[in-house]
Amino acid sequence: MIGQDLMDLSSHHPSPSPPIETASNLILIDNYDSFTWNVYQYLVLEGATVSVYRNDKLSLEELIEKKPTQLVISPGPGHPDRDAGISGEAIKYFAGKIPVLGVCMGEQCIFSAFGGTVDTTGEILHGKTSPLRHDSKGVYADLPQDLPVTRYHSLAGTHPTLPECLEVSSWITKGPDGGKGVIMGVRHKELLVEGVQFHPESILTAEGRVMLKNFLKMQGGTWVENVQIEKEAGSKEKDFVDGVAMANGTSSSKSAGDKAPSILETIYNHRRTAVEEQKKIPSQRPSDLQACYDLNLSPPQISFPERLKSSIYPLSLMAEIKRASPSKGTISLSTCAPAQAKKYALAGASVISVLTEPEWFKGSIEDLRAVRQSLGGMRNRPAILRKEFIFDEYQILEARLAGADTILLIVKMFDEKTLRTLYEYSQSLGMEPLVEVNTKEEMRVAVKLGAQVIGVNNRNLASFQVDLETTSRLMDIVPKETIICALSGISGPQDVEAYKTNGVDAVLVGEALMRAKDTKAFVNDLLDGSAICMSKQQPQNLLVKICGTRTVEAAKVAIEAGADLIGIILVEGRKRCVPKETALDISQAVHETRKLTQNSSSTSVTSLTVVANDYFTHTSTNLLSHPERALLVGVFQNQPLEYVLQQQRLLNLDIIQLHGSEPIEWSSLIPVPVLRSFKPGEPGLGTRGYHALPLLDSASGGSGQKLDLRGVRQTLQDDDGLKIFIAGGLEPGNVADTLKQLRDFGDRVTGVDVSSGVEAGGVQDLEKIRSFISAAKRVGLGR
C-alpha cells in the first residue's frame, strides 16, 4: 500500500508533514492486526513512503531485495515466538543496517530476537491508558513524562531476562518511589533498534505522531552513526541558511526560532507562567517577599565559595536532592528532603543542591526551607543551593528567604545584560551564584561576568546527552582563582578520577547519591576518602552531674570523685533549695576546686574542622564540660526569665537547667548553655539551636521515680542525631545496669544526673556520691 491524501482525524496533529527523502522506502511488516492500518497512517502523515507486507507473504530474501530504508514491525495477536512470521528474522538481519522499530508485539519480537523472554504481566489490558515514564531518548526525545499511552496486551518482556544488549527505555511506574514496573519500551544499546509495548498510533496516546516522527528522523544502523549523520546534516543546514541570509542581507537567527522548543525551553516557559501566577497570591507577591526580607526574616547564610574551598576530600562534594528528572524519570518520590540533607551533610558534603522545580523534578521551595531548618545549629553546615530554572529577581529573593546560600544561573538562557542583572542582584542579597555553562562560548560569558564559581554541565540541555569530558575541555580559558564544578553524569569513582588532576574543584552528584544504600560509604569511595583522616570521633566520656548540692563539702567530694557538673536548686519552696549565701560559697568552691584527673572530658576529636556535625554533637562535646574543673549548674523551675538571668550573673553559673514548662526559646536568651528537662517523646525535645541538651526525667526532679527506659530507647531511635542526659530513680546500685541497657546507643547517652539517689534521710551522703560517680564512670569508659 502506498498512502496518499490521508487525513489525521485526531485532535493532536491535524495536518500532514512533507515527504521525508530518507524514508522513501519504509517497509511495515503486518502481523495480522487491525492497528497496522493506524501505524501505516501515522507513518505516512509524518512524511514516509510506506509499503506493507503480511508476515507470511514474503521470505527474508525477498524482503532484503526490496532494500528498505526503515523497518517497522506491527502489533499483532498471539506470542512473538509463534505468531510473528518473518518478524524475528527480519529484526536480526536488519539490526545494525537500518533503523528498526517494533510496536506492541513488534517490541516483543525485538525483546525475543535478542534473547529475552516474553511472558504474562498478570493483567489484561484492552484499550486502557497508563502514564508512561521514559528516558527522554530515541523516540521519546523532547517529550514530557507521564504521557498517557494506550495499552492492548497481556504479555511483555520480563526484567530478569532483559538481554544485556538492550536497555529499558520506558516503563509503567510502581510503588511510592516510582520504580520501574512493566516494561513499555526497549532500545538496543548500540544498534539503531527500538521498540514500544504500547500503541503510539492510538488516538488516546498523547504525542504518538511525535514518537513516530522522531523515529523517521533516525538514520544509519547504529546510534553513533545516527548522531554523526545528524551533526553533518545540521552543519550543512546551517551553512545553507547562513548563505541565504547573507545573500538577502538578513540574519539567520530567526530560522532557529522556528524549531520546536527544547526540553529546557519548555521547562523555562512553564516556570515563567507558574511564577507569574504565584506573584498574584497575597502573601507571595513581590512586595510581600520584600517586606519579609526588610524585617530580616531570612535565615543566616554562609559563603558559598568559601564552603566549597573547605572539604576533607580532594574534590568538594555538591550533593543533590532530586526526586525525578526529565532524562531519568522518577528516582525516588518518597524521599524526605531534610532527612536526605542531613545524611549528605554528615557524609562530608560541602554543598547541598535542592531542586525546587515541581513538575519535572518533583521539588518545591518548601523542600529548601525544610532542608535549611534541618541543618540549623549544625557546626560547619554545608552551603545550600537552590537548583531551579531562575529568570526573575523574585525567585532569587524567594530563595534567600527560604534559606538558600546560593542560586543557579544558566548562561544558555540569558542575554548578557539579563544575566548580569540577575547575578548582581543575587550578590546584593549576599549570595554568590553558581553560573552554569556547557560550551566555550558560554564559558567566556561566565568569565567576563566575573563569576567566582562556574559549573560545567556535562549534560547538553538540548539533547540531554552526557559527555564527562566537557568540563576538562573548557578548563583552559578559566582564571586560576575561579572555582570550577563538574555537573551531571557522575555515578562512580571512575567518573571523577580525571577531575582530581586537571584543576576541577568540586563535583555535583545527584541520582547516584539518591540511590546509594550507604551514603557515607558511597561518598568516601567516590572521592577517595580512604587516604584521609575521616571525621570519626572517639566515644565521649560519660558526664556525671550531682544535683541537689547543699554544702561546700559535698561539692568538693563530688569533684574529687570525678563529677563533671555540680547542680544547685534555686527554686524557692523546694526542700533542696539553697540560700543565697550558701549558693555563693558553693559557687566559689566549684570554680576554685580542680579535678584530680584533668583531661579533655569531652571527645578526642580527630576530625578536621571542615566536617559538619549535628548540633547536639557539638554542644555535648564543647559546652557541657571543662578539662580542669567541674561546671556549676543552677536549676530553675517556672521562674521569671529576669530572675534566672539575675541568678546566673550573681552566682557565676556555668550552665542553666530549666526543669519546668519554660518556653524553649528562652535558651537563646540565656548567655550560658541550657539543659532543659523533658519527658521521653515530649514535643520540642530534639529541637536544634536552643537547649544544649535535653535532660530526660521521669517527673519534676528529685522525686526518685524511675525513668521509663522503653521511652528513652524509642526517643533515641526516632532521632539518630539526638544526645541526652538521663535522670530519674538513679542510684549507686542501678546506674551501671541502667547504662548497660542503653549501651547500644553509645555516647548518645551523654550524661547521668542524680539527686535523691545519693541521699540518706534527706541529706546528701558523701559515700553514696563517691560510689555513684565511680559506678557510672566505670561503665562510661567501656562504651
Short mmCIF file of N, CA and C in Angstrom, two decimals, residues 349-457:
data_model
loop_
_atom_site.label_atom_id
_atom_site.label_comp_id
_atom_site.label_asym_id
_atom_site.label_seq_id
_atom_site.Cartn_x
_atom_site.Cartn_y
_atom_site.Cartn_z
N ALA A 349 29.47 16.45 52.63
CA ALA A 349 29.13 17.35 51.52
C ALA A 349 29.46 18.79 51.89
N SER A 350 30.01 19.53 50.93
CA SER A 350 30.26 20.96 51.13
C SER A 350 29.06 21.80 50.73
N VAL A 351 28.27 21.27 49.82
CA VAL A 351 27.09 21.97 49.33
C VAL A 351 25.96 20.97 49.18
N ILE A 352 24.75 21.40 49.50
CA ILE A 352 23.57 20.58 49.23
C ILE A 352 22.72 21.31 48.21
N SER A 353 22.53 20.66 47.08
CA SER A 353 21.73 21.23 45.99
C SER A 353 20.30 20.71 46.12
N VAL A 354 19.36 21.64 46.20
CA VAL A 354 17.95 21.27 46.37
C VAL A 354 17.19 21.69 45.12
N LEU A 355 16.69 20.71 44.37
CA LEU A 355 15.89 21.01 43.18
C LEU A 355 14.49 21.44 43.62
N THR A 356 14.06 22.61 43.19
CA THR A 356 12.77 23.14 43.65
C THR A 356 11.75 23.23 42.52
N GLU A 357 12.09 22.70 41.33
CA GLU A 357 11.14 22.71 40.21
C GLU A 357 10.12 21.59 40.42
N PRO A 358 8.80 21.88 40.40
CA PRO A 358 7.80 20.89 40.82
C PRO A 358 7.34 19.87 39.79
N GLU A 359 7.33 20.23 38.50
CA GLU A 359 6.70 19.36 37.52
C GLU A 359 7.63 18.26 37.04
N TRP A 360 8.82 18.61 36.58
CA TRP A 360 9.74 17.63 36.01
C TRP A 360 10.67 17.03 37.06
N PHE A 361 10.98 17.80 38.12
CA PHE A 361 11.92 17.33 39.13
C PHE A 361 11.26 17.02 40.48
N LYS A 362 9.97 17.29 40.59
CA LYS A 362 9.18 16.94 41.78
C LYS A 362 9.74 17.56 43.07
N GLY A 363 10.21 18.81 42.97
CA GLY A 363 10.71 19.50 44.14
C GLY A 363 9.85 20.71 44.46
N SER A 364 10.23 21.47 45.48
CA SER A 364 9.49 22.67 45.84
C SER A 364 10.35 23.57 46.70
N ILE A 365 9.95 24.83 46.81
CA ILE A 365 10.67 25.77 47.67
C ILE A 365 10.53 25.33 49.14
N GLU A 366 9.48 24.60 49.45
CA GLU A 366 9.31 24.10 50.82
C GLU A 366 10.37 23.05 51.15
N ASP A 367 10.81 22.30 50.14
CA ASP A 367 11.93 21.37 50.35
C ASP A 367 13.15 22.14 50.83
N LEU A 368 13.44 23.25 50.15
CA LEU A 368 14.62 24.03 50.51
C LEU A 368 14.48 24.60 51.92
N ARG A 369 13.29 25.09 52.22
CA ARG A 369 13.06 25.66 53.55
C ARG A 369 13.27 24.61 54.64
N ALA A 370 12.75 23.40 54.39
CA ALA A 370 12.90 22.32 55.38
C ALA A 370 14.35 21.86 55.49
N VAL A 371 15.06 21.84 54.38
CA VAL A 371 16.49 21.47 54.40
C VAL A 371 17.26 22.46 55.25
N ARG A 372 16.99 23.74 55.05
CA ARG A 372 17.70 24.76 55.85
C ARG A 372 17.40 24.59 57.34
N GLN A 373 16.17 24.29 57.68
CA GLN A 373 15.81 24.09 59.08
C GLN A 373 16.50 22.86 59.65
N SER A 374 16.63 21.82 58.83
CA SER A 374 17.23 20.58 59.32
C SER A 374 18.72 20.75 59.62
N LEU A 375 19.35 21.74 58.99
CA LEU A 375 20.77 21.98 59.22
C LEU A 375 21.00 23.08 60.26
N GLY A 376 19.92 23.59 60.83
CA GLY A 376 20.04 24.66 61.82
C GLY A 376 20.88 24.24 63.01
N GLY A 377 21.83 25.08 63.41
CA GLY A 377 22.68 24.77 64.55
C GLY A 377 23.79 23.80 64.25
N MET A 378 23.84 23.28 63.04
CA MET A 378 24.88 22.30 62.70
C MET A 378 26.21 23.01 62.51
N ARG A 379 27.22 22.51 63.18
CA ARG A 379 28.55 23.08 63.03
C ARG A 379 29.10 22.77 61.64
N ASN A 380 29.65 23.81 60.99
CA ASN A 380 30.22 23.66 59.65
C ASN A 380 29.21 23.09 58.66
N ARG A 381 27.99 23.60 58.72
CA ARG A 381 26.96 23.07 57.81
C ARG A 381 27.33 23.34 56.36
N PRO A 382 26.82 22.52 55.43
CA PRO A 382 27.04 22.77 54.01
C PRO A 382 26.28 24.02 53.56
N ALA A 383 26.76 24.64 52.49
CA ALA A 383 26.00 25.70 51.84
C ALA A 383 24.81 25.08 51.12
N ILE A 384 23.74 25.85 50.96
CA ILE A 384 22.53 25.35 50.32
C ILE A 384 22.31 26.07 49.00
N LEU A 385 22.19 25.28 47.93
CA LEU A 385 21.99 25.80 46.58
C LEU A 385 20.54 25.59 46.17
N ARG A 386 19.90 26.66 45.71
CA ARG A 386 18.59 26.48 45.08
C ARG A 386 18.82 26.14 43.61
N LYS A 387 18.57 24.90 43.25
CA LYS A 387 18.73 24.43 41.87
C LYS A 387 17.37 24.60 41.20
N GLU A 388 17.29 25.60 40.36
CA GLU A 388 15.99 25.96 39.78
C GLU A 388 16.23 26.67 38.45
N PHE A 389 15.21 26.77 37.66
CA PHE A 389 15.29 27.48 36.39
C PHE A 389 14.94 28.94 36.67
N ILE A 390 15.95 29.70 37.03
CA ILE A 390 15.75 31.06 37.53
C ILE A 390 15.87 32.06 36.40
N PHE A 391 14.94 33.00 36.35
CA PHE A 391 14.91 34.03 35.32
C PHE A 391 14.44 35.37 35.88
N ASP A 392 14.09 35.41 37.17
CA ASP A 392 13.45 36.58 37.77
C ASP A 392 14.05 36.86 39.14
N GLU A 393 14.23 38.14 39.46
CA GLU A 393 14.74 38.51 40.78
C GLU A 393 13.82 37.99 41.89
N TYR A 394 12.55 37.87 41.59
CA TYR A 394 11.59 37.34 42.55
C TYR A 394 12.01 35.96 43.07
N GLN A 395 12.45 35.09 42.15
CA GLN A 395 12.87 33.74 42.55
C GLN A 395 14.12 33.77 43.43
N ILE A 396 14.99 34.73 43.17
CA ILE A 396 16.21 34.84 43.95
C ILE A 396 15.90 35.29 45.37
N LEU A 397 15.02 36.28 45.50
CA LEU A 397 14.61 36.74 46.83
C LEU A 397 13.87 35.63 47.58
N GLU A 398 13.02 34.90 46.87
CA GLU A 398 12.30 33.77 47.46
C GLU A 398 13.28 32.73 48.00
N ALA A 399 14.35 32.48 47.25
CA ALA A 399 15.37 31.52 47.67
C ALA A 399 16.06 31.97 48.95
N ARG A 400 16.42 33.25 49.01
CA ARG A 400 17.12 33.78 50.19
C ARG A 400 16.24 33.69 51.43
N LEU A 401 14.96 34.01 51.29
CA LEU A 401 14.04 33.94 52.42
C LEU A 401 13.84 32.51 52.91
N ALA A 402 13.96 31.55 51.99
CA ALA A 402 13.80 30.14 52.36
C ALA A 402 15.07 29.56 52.96
N GLY A 403 16.20 30.29 52.84
CA GLY A 403 17.43 29.81 53.48
C GLY A 403 18.54 29.44 52.53
N ALA A 404 18.40 29.76 51.23
CA ALA A 404 19.47 29.43 50.28
C ALA A 404 20.69 30.31 50.53
N ASP A 405 21.86 29.73 50.30
CA ASP A 405 23.13 30.47 50.34
C ASP A 405 23.59 30.84 48.94
N THR A 406 23.02 30.19 47.93
CA THR A 406 23.38 30.46 46.55
C THR A 406 22.26 30.00 45.64
N ILE A 407 22.30 30.46 44.39
CA ILE A 407 21.30 30.06 43.40
C ILE A 407 22.01 29.72 42.10
N LEU A 408 21.27 29.08 41.18
CA LEU A 408 21.83 28.67 39.89
C LEU A 408 21.39 29.64 38.80
N LEU A 409 22.35 30.09 38.00
CA LEU A 409 22.05 30.87 36.80
C LEU A 409 22.62 30.13 35.59
N ILE A 410 21.76 29.79 34.61
CA ILE A 410 22.18 29.04 33.44
C ILE A 410 22.43 30.01 32.29
N VAL A 411 23.69 30.14 31.89
CA VAL A 411 24.09 31.12 30.88
C VAL A 411 23.28 30.96 29.60
N LYS A 412 23.01 29.73 29.23
CA LYS A 412 22.33 29.42 27.96
C LYS A 412 21.00 30.16 27.82
N MET A 413 20.36 30.49 28.92
CA MET A 413 19.01 31.02 28.88
C MET A 413 18.93 32.54 28.89
N PHE A 414 20.06 33.23 28.92
CA PHE A 414 20.01 34.69 29.05
C PHE A 414 20.88 35.40 28.03
N ASP A 415 20.49 36.65 27.70
CA ASP A 415 21.43 37.55 27.06
C ASP A 415 22.34 38.07 28.17
N GLU A 416 23.49 38.65 27.80
CA GLU A 416 24.48 39.02 28.81
C GLU A 416 23.97 40.09 29.76
N LYS A 417 23.13 40.99 29.29
CA LYS A 417 22.61 42.05 30.16
C LYS A 417 21.72 41.48 31.25
N THR A 418 20.81 40.59 30.87
CA THR A 418 19.91 39.97 31.85
C THR A 418 20.69 39.12 32.84
N LEU A 419 21.67 38.38 32.32
CA LEU A 419 22.50 37.54 33.20
C LEU A 419 23.20 38.39 34.24
N ARG A 420 23.78 39.50 33.82
CA ARG A 420 24.48 40.36 34.78
C ARG A 420 23.52 40.97 35.81
N THR A 421 22.34 41.34 35.37
CA THR A 421 21.35 41.91 36.30
C THR A 421 21.00 40.92 37.40
N LEU A 422 20.72 39.67 37.01
CA LEU A 422 20.37 38.64 37.99
C LEU A 422 21.56 38.30 38.89
N TYR A 423 22.74 38.24 38.28
CA TYR A 423 23.96 37.92 39.02
C TYR A 423 24.21 38.96 40.11
N GLU A 424 24.12 40.23 39.75
CA GLU A 424 24.40 41.30 40.71
C GLU A 424 23.31 41.41 41.76
N TYR A 425 22.07 41.11 41.39
CA TYR A 425 21.00 41.13 42.39
C TYR A 425 21.23 40.04 43.43
N SER A 426 21.62 38.86 42.97
CA SER A 426 21.92 37.77 43.90
C SER A 426 23.05 38.17 44.85
N GLN A 427 24.09 38.78 44.30
CA GLN A 427 25.19 39.24 45.13
C GLN A 427 24.73 40.27 46.16
N SER A 428 23.77 41.11 45.78
CA SER A 428 23.29 42.13 46.71
C SER A 428 22.58 41.53 47.92
N LEU A 429 22.12 40.28 47.77
CA LEU A 429 21.49 39.56 48.88
C LEU A 429 22.50 38.68 49.62
N GLY A 430 23.77 38.82 49.27
CA GLY A 430 24.82 38.05 49.94
C GLY A 430 25.06 36.68 49.36
N MET A 431 24.49 36.41 48.19
CA MET A 431 24.62 35.08 47.58
C MET A 431 25.45 35.16 46.30
N GLU A 432 26.62 34.53 46.30
CA GLU A 432 27.41 34.39 45.07
C GLU A 432 26.82 33.23 44.28
N PRO A 433 26.31 33.48 43.05
CA PRO A 433 25.63 32.41 42.31
C PRO A 433 26.58 31.35 41.76
N LEU A 434 26.01 30.19 41.47
CA LEU A 434 26.67 29.17 40.66
C LEU A 434 26.26 29.45 39.22
N VAL A 435 27.22 29.75 38.37
CA VAL A 435 26.94 30.10 36.98
C VAL A 435 27.23 28.88 36.11
N GLU A 436 26.21 28.39 35.41
CA GLU A 436 26.33 27.14 34.67
C GLU A 436 26.58 27.37 33.19
N VAL A 437 27.55 26.61 32.64
CA VAL A 437 27.88 26.69 31.22
C VAL A 437 27.98 25.28 30.64
N ASN A 438 27.96 25.22 29.28
CA ASN A 438 28.10 23.93 28.61
C ASN A 438 29.03 23.99 27.41
N THR A 439 29.32 25.22 26.94
CA THR A 439 30.16 25.40 25.76
C THR A 439 31.24 26.44 26.03
N LYS A 440 32.20 26.54 25.12
CA LYS A 440 33.27 27.53 25.27
C LYS A 440 32.72 28.95 25.21
N GLU A 441 31.73 29.15 24.34
CA GLU A 441 31.14 30.49 24.24
C GLU A 441 30.48 30.88 25.57
N GLU A 442 29.76 29.94 26.16
CA GLU A 442 29.13 30.22 27.45
C GLU A 442 30.17 30.42 28.55
N MET A 443 31.27 29.67 28.49
CA MET A 443 32.33 29.84 29.48
C MET A 443 32.93 31.24 29.38
N ARG A 444 33.11 31.73 28.17
CA ARG A 444 33.66 33.07 28.01
C ARG A 444 32.72 34.12 28.62
N VAL A 445 31.43 33.91 28.46
CA VAL A 445 30.45 34.83 29.06
C VAL A 445 30.56 34.81 30.59
N ALA A 446 30.68 33.62 31.16
CA ALA A 446 30.77 33.48 32.61
C ALA A 446 32.05 34.12 33.15
N VAL A 447 33.15 33.93 32.43
CA VAL A 447 34.43 34.53 32.86
C VAL A 447 34.35 36.05 32.77
N LYS A 448 33.76 36.55 31.70
CA LYS A 448 33.60 38.00 31.54
C LYS A 448 32.71 38.57 32.65
N LEU A 449 31.73 37.80 33.06
CA LEU A 449 30.83 38.21 34.13
C LEU A 449 31.58 38.38 35.46
N GLY A 450 32.68 37.64 35.62
CA GLY A 450 33.43 37.68 36.87
C GLY A 450 32.95 36.66 37.87
N ALA A 451 32.26 35.62 37.39
CA ALA A 451 31.72 34.59 38.28
C ALA A 451 32.82 33.94 39.10
N GLN A 452 32.62 33.83 40.40
CA GLN A 452 33.60 33.19 41.27
C GLN A 452 33.48 31.67 41.22
N VAL A 453 32.26 31.18 40.95
CA VAL A 453 32.02 29.73 40.88
C VAL A 453 31.30 29.42 39.57
N ILE A 454 31.94 28.59 38.74
CA ILE A 454 31.35 28.21 37.45
C ILE A 454 31.13 26.70 37.44
N GLY A 455 29.93 26.32 37.10
CA GLY A 455 29.61 24.90 36.97
C GLY A 455 29.53 24.51 35.51
N VAL A 456 30.27 23.48 35.13
CA VAL A 456 30.23 23.00 33.74
C VAL A 456 29.30 21.80 33.69
N ASN A 457 28.19 21.97 32.98
CA ASN A 457 27.21 20.89 32.88
C ASN A 457 27.66 19.91 31.81
#
